[in-house]
């Protein structure tokens, strides 16, 4: 997120949008009128220190109320924030009036949630924190066995911390992979991914791939048999109003289906909601970032902040679990149809020619 600008309110229409609240944050959707005008779809505001309303209470929790009025003024001590909203509940209109002050507001105005289609990786790309790659900043070594003779060693560096959580001061990690005890490759990763992916991809093309991270948003693949690697880092650390896309999806785990060469990507947008995207993984060296979002394929009564989880791949379907605890099926034929639609809407010259 970034620092709030008063123009985040004055230059956009919020009336008839929806808003939700909890403790120190407001988030919601812009009205269709604003989306058509500017492309903006969602907004998030986080207030600090935790604000108190006029009656001395923290912000109440409510979901999807219609915005009637919103205003912000800046003063010597920070900001004065006012929002009026309502919702028809059990036959009656529940009206909310929130008025509070705070010292700081963090903001994120997003056009849509997706995975950026511009790869900014080059051979000089490295994660932040390289200045800590010194023995005096060494924190610990973690080792993992990811199966089939592949082990991973994470050497973590950073600042000292009094916390019992050894990762609190971490700033960077040097990650080394071994096959049957022999080193096959290494890479650096930033503080957001201090653990490896859970599994190796055994592709229908006969090759095996190790997925890994070099930064928060990107995803990379190492081909074990040949030593080739492919890195994809989407443009922008966080896509907000100044970019052409919404915040880029953070891939936390991937689950491959050899029958269809599709990857289910489990991840999130800054911790919530948990989401599943699906991508075509027919050729990792011509990686196609035009992933398709599963949120709209779940027929439960959900909102944008409900979680969706991967369950399994089946013969002809992807099985997901909604926040209601029920399992839902999306056919692979439907997934292929959605991918084709996405490619048609967002052509990429290097991939489509």
Coordinates of C-alpha atoms in Angstrom, one line a residue:
X1 CA 0.0 0.0 0.0
X2 CA 1.0 3.7 -0.2
X3 CA 0.4 6.9 1.7
X4 CA -3.0 8.3 1.3
X5 CA -3.6 11.3 -1.0
X6 CA -6.6 13.5 -0.4
X7 CA -7.3 13.2 -4.1
X8 CA -8.0 9.5 -3.5
X9 CA -11.4 10.8 -2.2
X10 CA -11.9 14.1 -4.1
X11 CA -11.2 12.8 -7.6
X12 CA -13.4 9.7 -7.4
X13 CA -17.0 8.8 -6.9
X14 CA -17.8 6.5 -4.0
X15 CA -21.6 7.0 -3.7
X16 CA -23.5 3.8 -4.5
X17 CA -20.4 1.7 -4.0
X18 CA -20.1 -0.8 -1.2
X19 CA -18.0 -0.7 2.0
X20 CA -17.0 -3.1 4.7
X21 CA -15.3 -2.3 8.0
X22 CA -13.3 -4.0 10.8
X23 CA -11.3 -2.4 13.6
X24 CA -8.8 -0.2 11.7
X25 CA -9.7 -0.6 8.0
X26 CA -12.4 0.2 5.4
X27 CA -12.5 -1.6 2.1
X28 CA -15.0 -2.1 -0.7
X29 CA -16.0 -1.7 -4.3
X30 CA -16.3 1.5 -6.4
X31 CA -19.7 2.0 -8.1
X32 CA -20.0 1.0 -11.7
X33 CA -20.0 4.6 -12.8
X34 CA -16.5 5.1 -11.3
X35 CA -15.2 1.8 -12.7
X36 CA -16.4 2.8 -16.2
X37 CA -14.8 6.2 -15.9
X38 CA -11.4 5.4 -14.3
X39 CA -11.2 1.6 -14.4
X40 CA -11.0 1.5 -10.6
X41 CA -12.7 -1.5 -9.0
X42 CA -11.7 -1.8 -5.3
X43 CA -10.4 0.4 -2.5
X44 CA -8.6 -0.3 0.8
X45 CA -7.9 2.2 3.6
X46 CA -6.0 1.3 6.7
X47 CA -5.9 3.8 9.6
X48 CA -3.2 4.2 12.3
X49 CA -3.1 4.4 15.2
X50 CA -6.3 2.3 15.4
X51 CA -9.1 5.0 15.3
X52 CA -11.9 5.5 17.7
X53 CA -15.3 6.8 16.6
X54 CA -17.1 9.7 18.4
X55 CA -18.6 7.3 21.0
X56 CA -15.1 6.0 21.9
X57 CA -15.3 2.6 20.2
X58 CA -13.1 1.1 17.5
X59 CA -14.5 0.8 14.0
X60 CA -17.4 -1.7 14.0
X61 CA -17.4 -4.8 11.8
X62 CA -20.0 -4.7 9.0
X63 CA -20.1 -6.1 5.4
X64 CA -21.2 -4.7 2.1
X65 CA -23.0 -1.6 3.1
X66 CA -24.1 0.9 0.4
X67 CA -22.0 4.1 0.6
X68 CA -24.1 7.3 0.9
X69 CA -21.4 9.8 1.7
X70 CA -17.6 9.8 2.3
X71 CA -15.3 12.7 3.1
X72 CA -11.8 13.3 4.4
X73 CA -10.2 16.5 5.6
X74 CA -6.5 17.1 6.5
X75 CA -5.6 18.9 9.7
X76 CA -2.4 19.5 11.8
X77 CA -2.6 16.2 13.6
X78 CA -3.6 14.0 10.7
X79 CA -7.0 13.3 9.1
X80 CA -10.7 13.6 9.9
X81 CA -12.7 10.9 8.2
X82 CA -16.5 10.6 7.8
X83 CA -18.5 8.0 6.1
X84 CA -22.3 7.3 6.0
X85 CA -23.6 4.0 4.7
X86 CA -26.6 1.7 5.0
X87 CA -27.9 -1.8 4.4
X88 CA -31.4 -3.3 4.3
X89 CA -31.3 -6.0 7.1
X90 CA -34.3 -8.1 8.3
X91 CA -36.8 -5.8 6.8
X92 CA -35.2 -2.6 8.1
X93 CA -32.6 -0.1 7.0
X94 CA -29.4 -0.2 9.2
X95 CA -27.8 3.2 8.9
X96 CA -24.1 3.7 10.0
X97 CA -22.4 7.0 10.6
X98 CA -18.7 6.8 11.3
X99 CA -16.7 9.8 12.2
X100 CA -13.1 9.6 13.5
X101 CA -9.6 11.1 13.4
X102 CA -6.3 9.4 12.7
X103 CA -2.6 10.3 12.2
X104 CA -2.0 8.3 9.1
X105 CA -4.0 6.6 6.3
X106 CA -2.5 3.9 4.0
X107 CA -4.4 3.5 0.7
X108 CA -4.7 1.1 -2.2
X109 CA -7.0 1.8 -5.2
X110 CA -7.0 -1.1 -7.6
X111 CA -8.4 -1.5 -11.1
X112 CA -8.7 -5.3 -11.0
X113 CA -7.1 -8.3 -9.3
X114 CA -5.0 -10.3 -11.7
X115 CA -1.4 -11.2 -12.5
X116 CA 0.6 -8.5 -14.4
X117 CA 1.4 -9.4 -18.0
X118 CA 4.7 -7.6 -18.3
X119 CA 7.8 -9.4 -17.2
X120 CA 10.5 -7.1 -15.8
X121 CA 13.0 -9.8 -14.9
X122 CA 16.5 -9.5 -16.3
X123 CA 19.9 -11.1 -15.4
X124 CA 20.6 -8.2 -13.0
X125 CA 17.4 -8.6 -11.0
X126 CA 18.0 -9.5 -7.4
X127 CA 15.9 -9.3 -4.3
X128 CA 16.3 -6.5 -1.7
X129 CA 18.5 -7.2 1.3
X130 CA 21.7 -8.3 -0.4
X131 CA 23.7 -6.1 2.0
X132 CA 22.9 -8.7 4.7
X133 CA 24.6 -11.5 2.8
X134 CA 27.5 -11.6 5.3
X135 CA 28.5 -14.0 8.1
X136 CA 27.9 -11.4 10.7
X137 CA 24.2 -11.2 9.7
X138 CA 23.7 -15.0 9.5
X139 CA 20.5 -16.2 11.4
X140 CA 20.0 -19.9 10.7
X141 CA 20.0 -22.7 8.1
X142 CA 16.8 -24.6 7.3
X143 CA 16.8 -27.8 5.3
X144 CA 13.9 -29.4 3.4
X145 CA 13.3 -32.7 1.6
X146 CA 10.9 -32.1 -1.3
X147 CA 11.1 -35.7 -2.6
X148 CA 12.7 -37.8 -5.2
X149 CA 16.2 -37.1 -4.0
X150 CA 15.9 -33.3 -4.0
X151 CA 16.8 -31.4 -0.9
X152 CA 16.9 -27.6 -0.3
X153 CA 19.1 -25.6 2.1
X154 CA 17.9 -22.1 3.0
X155 CA 20.6 -19.9 4.6
X156 CA 18.8 -17.0 6.2
X157 CA 20.4 -13.6 6.9
X158 CA 19.1 -10.5 8.6
X159 CA 19.0 -8.4 11.7
X160 CA 19.0 -9.5 15.3
X161 CA 15.6 -9.7 16.9
X162 CA 14.5 -10.4 20.5
X163 CA 11.4 -12.2 19.2
X164 CA 11.1 -15.9 19.7
X165 CA 10.2 -16.1 16.0
X166 CA 13.6 -16.5 14.3
X167 CA 12.3 -15.1 11.0
X168 CA 11.3 -11.7 12.4
X169 CA 14.6 -10.1 11.6
X170 CA 15.2 -12.0 8.3
X171 CA 16.0 -9.9 5.2
X172 CA 17.1 -12.4 2.6
X173 CA 17.9 -16.1 2.0
X174 CA 20.4 -18.0 -0.2
X175 CA 18.7 -21.1 -1.4
X176 CA 20.7 -24.1 -2.6
X177 CA 19.2 -27.2 -4.2
X178 CA 20.8 -30.7 -4.2
X179 CA 20.0 -33.9 -6.1
X180 CA 21.2 -37.0 -4.4
X181 CA 23.7 -34.8 -2.5
X182 CA 25.1 -32.9 -5.5
X183 CA 24.4 -29.2 -5.9
X184 CA 22.3 -28.5 -9.0
X185 CA 21.5 -24.7 -8.6
X186 CA 21.0 -21.9 -6.2
X187 CA 19.1 -18.6 -6.0
X188 CA 18.3 -15.7 -3.7
X189 CA 14.9 -15.0 -2.4
X190 CA 13.4 -12.1 -0.4
X191 CA 11.9 -12.1 3.1
X192 CA 8.4 -13.0 1.9
X193 CA 9.2 -16.5 0.8
X194 CA 11.5 -18.2 3.3
X195 CA 10.3 -21.7 2.6
X196 CA 10.3 -23.6 -0.7
X197 CA 7.4 -24.8 -2.7
X198 CA 6.0 -28.1 -1.5
X199 CA 6.5 -30.2 -4.6
X200 CA 8.3 -30.8 -7.9
X201 CA 6.4 -30.7 -11.2
X202 CA 6.7 -33.9 -13.2
X203 CA 5.6 -32.6 -16.6
X204 CA 4.0 -34.6 -19.4
X205 CA 6.9 -33.5 -21.6
X206 CA 9.2 -35.9 -19.6
X207 CA 11.1 -33.1 -17.8
X208 CA 10.9 -32.2 -14.1
X209 CA 10.7 -28.6 -12.8
X210 CA 11.4 -27.0 -9.5
X211 CA 9.3 -23.9 -8.9
X212 CA 10.8 -21.1 -6.7
X213 CA 10.6 -17.4 -5.8
X214 CA 13.0 -14.6 -6.2
X215 CA 10.7 -11.8 -5.1
X216 CA 7.2 -11.5 -3.5
X217 CA 5.1 -11.6 -6.7
X218 CA 7.1 -13.5 -9.2
X219 CA 7.4 -17.2 -10.0
X220 CA 10.4 -19.1 -11.5
X221 CA 11.0 -22.6 -12.8
X222 CA 14.2 -24.7 -12.9
X223 CA 14.4 -27.6 -15.4
X224 CA 16.3 -30.3 -13.5
X225 CA 17.4 -32.4 -16.6
X226 CA 18.9 -29.4 -18.6
X227 CA 19.7 -26.8 -15.9
X228 CA 17.6 -24.2 -17.8
X229 CA 15.6 -21.7 -15.7
X230 CA 12.8 -19.3 -16.5
X231 CA 12.0 -16.3 -14.3
X232 CA 8.8 -14.2 -14.3
X233 CA 8.6 -11.1 -12.2
X234 CA 5.4 -9.0 -12.9
X235 CA 5.7 -5.3 -13.4
X236 CA 5.3 -3.3 -10.2
X237 CA 5.6 -4.3 -6.6
X238 CA 1.9 -3.4 -6.0
X239 CA -0.3 -2.3 -8.8
X240 CA -2.5 0.7 -7.7
X241 CA -4.0 3.6 -9.4
X242 CA -0.7 4.6 -11.1
X243 CA -0.5 1.2 -12.9
X244 CA -2.6 -0.3 -15.7
X245 CA -3.5 -3.5 -13.7
X246 CA -4.7 -4.4 -10.2
X247 CA -2.4 -5.7 -7.5
X248 CA -0.6 -8.7 -8.8
X249 CA -1.6 -12.0 -7.4
X250 CA 1.0 -13.6 -5.0
X251 CA 1.6 -17.3 -5.9
X252 CA 2.2 -19.3 -2.7
X253 CA 1.8 -22.9 -4.0
X254 CA 1.3 -24.6 -7.3
X255 CA -0.5 -27.9 -8.1
X256 CA 0.1 -29.4 -11.5
X257 CA -2.3 -31.7 -13.6
X258 CA -0.4 -33.8 -16.1
X259 CA -3.6 -34.7 -18.0
X260 CA -4.3 -31.1 -19.0
X261 CA -0.9 -29.4 -18.4
X262 CA -2.8 -26.9 -16.2
X263 CA -1.4 -25.4 -13.0
X264 CA -3.7 -24.5 -10.1
X265 CA -1.9 -21.6 -8.3
X266 CA -2.8 -21.1 -4.7
X267 CA -2.2 -17.7 -3.3
X268 CA -3.5 -14.4 -2.1
X269 CA -3.4 -10.6 -2.2
X270 CA -1.4 -9.6 0.9
X271 CA -2.7 -12.4 3.1
X272 CA -6.4 -12.4 2.2
X273 CA -8.5 -13.6 0.6
X274 CA -7.0 -17.0 -0.3
X275 CA -7.6 -17.5 -4.0
X276 CA -7.0 -20.0 -6.8
X277 CA -5.9 -19.0 -10.3
X278 CA -5.3 -21.5 -13.1
X279 CA -2.7 -21.2 -15.8
X280 CA -1.6 -23.1 -18.9
X281 CA 1.8 -24.8 -18.2
X282 CA 2.2 -26.5 -21.6
X283 CA 5.6 -24.9 -22.1
X284 CA 7.4 -23.3 -19.2
X285 CA 10.0 -21.6 -21.4
X286 CA 7.1 -19.7 -23.0
X287 CA 5.4 -19.0 -19.8
X288 CA 1.9 -17.5 -20.2
X289 CA 0.9 -15.2 -17.3
X290 CA -2.7 -14.8 -18.4
X291 CA -4.1 -16.8 -15.5
X292 CA -7.8 -17.2 -14.8
X293 CA -9.5 -16.4 -11.5
X294 CA -11.7 -19.1 -9.9
X295 CA -13.7 -16.7 -7.6
X296 CA -16.4 -16.2 -10.2
X297 CA -16.8 -20.0 -10.8
X298 CA -17.9 -20.8 -7.3
X299 CA -21.7 -20.7 -7.1
X300 CA -21.8 -20.0 -3.3
X301 CA -23.1 -16.8 -1.8
X302 CA -19.7 -15.1 -1.4
X303 CA -18.1 -11.7 -1.5
X304 CA -14.6 -10.6 -2.7
X305 CA -13.0 -11.4 0.6
X306 CA -14.2 -15.0 1.0
X307 CA -11.5 -17.7 0.8
X308 CA -11.3 -20.4 -1.9
X309 CA -9.0 -23.4 -1.5
X310 CA -7.6 -26.1 -3.8
X311 CA -8.8 -29.6 -3.0
X312 CA -7.6 -31.9 -5.9
X313 CA -7.5 -32.5 -9.6
X314 CA -9.8 -35.2 -10.9
X315 CA -10.1 -36.8 -14.3
X316 CA -12.1 -34.0 -15.9
X317 CA -12.3 -31.4 -13.3
X318 CA -10.7 -29.1 -10.7
X319 CA -12.2 -29.5 -7.2
X320 CA -12.2 -26.4 -5.0
X321 CA -13.6 -25.7 -1.5
X322 CA -15.5 -22.5 -0.7
X323 CA -15.6 -20.7 2.6
X324 CA -18.9 -22.4 3.2
X325 CA -17.0 -25.7 3.5
X326 CA -18.6 -27.2 0.4
X327 CA -16.7 -28.6 -2.6
X328 CA -17.2 -27.3 -6.0
X329 CA -16.2 -28.6 -9.4
X330 CA -15.0 -26.7 -12.4
X331 CA -14.5 -28.8 -15.6
X332 CA -11.2 -28.7 -17.4
X333 CA -13.2 -27.8 -20.6
X334 CA -14.5 -24.7 -18.8
X335 CA -11.0 -23.8 -17.7
X336 CA -9.7 -24.1 -21.3
X337 CA -12.6 -22.0 -22.5
X338 CA -11.8 -19.3 -19.9
X339 CA -8.1 -19.3 -20.8
X340 CA -9.0 -18.9 -24.5
X341 CA -11.3 -16.0 -23.6
X342 CA -8.5 -14.4 -21.6
X343 CA -6.0 -14.7 -24.4
X344 CA -8.5 -13.2 -26.8
X345 CA -9.2 -10.2 -24.6
X346 CA -5.5 -9.6 -23.6
X347 CA -3.3 -10.5 -26.6
X348 CA 0.5 -10.7 -26.0
X349 CA 2.5 -10.4 -29.2
X350 CA 5.5 -12.5 -28.0
X351 CA 3.2 -15.4 -27.0
X352 CA 0.5 -15.3 -29.6
X353 CA 2.6 -15.0 -32.8

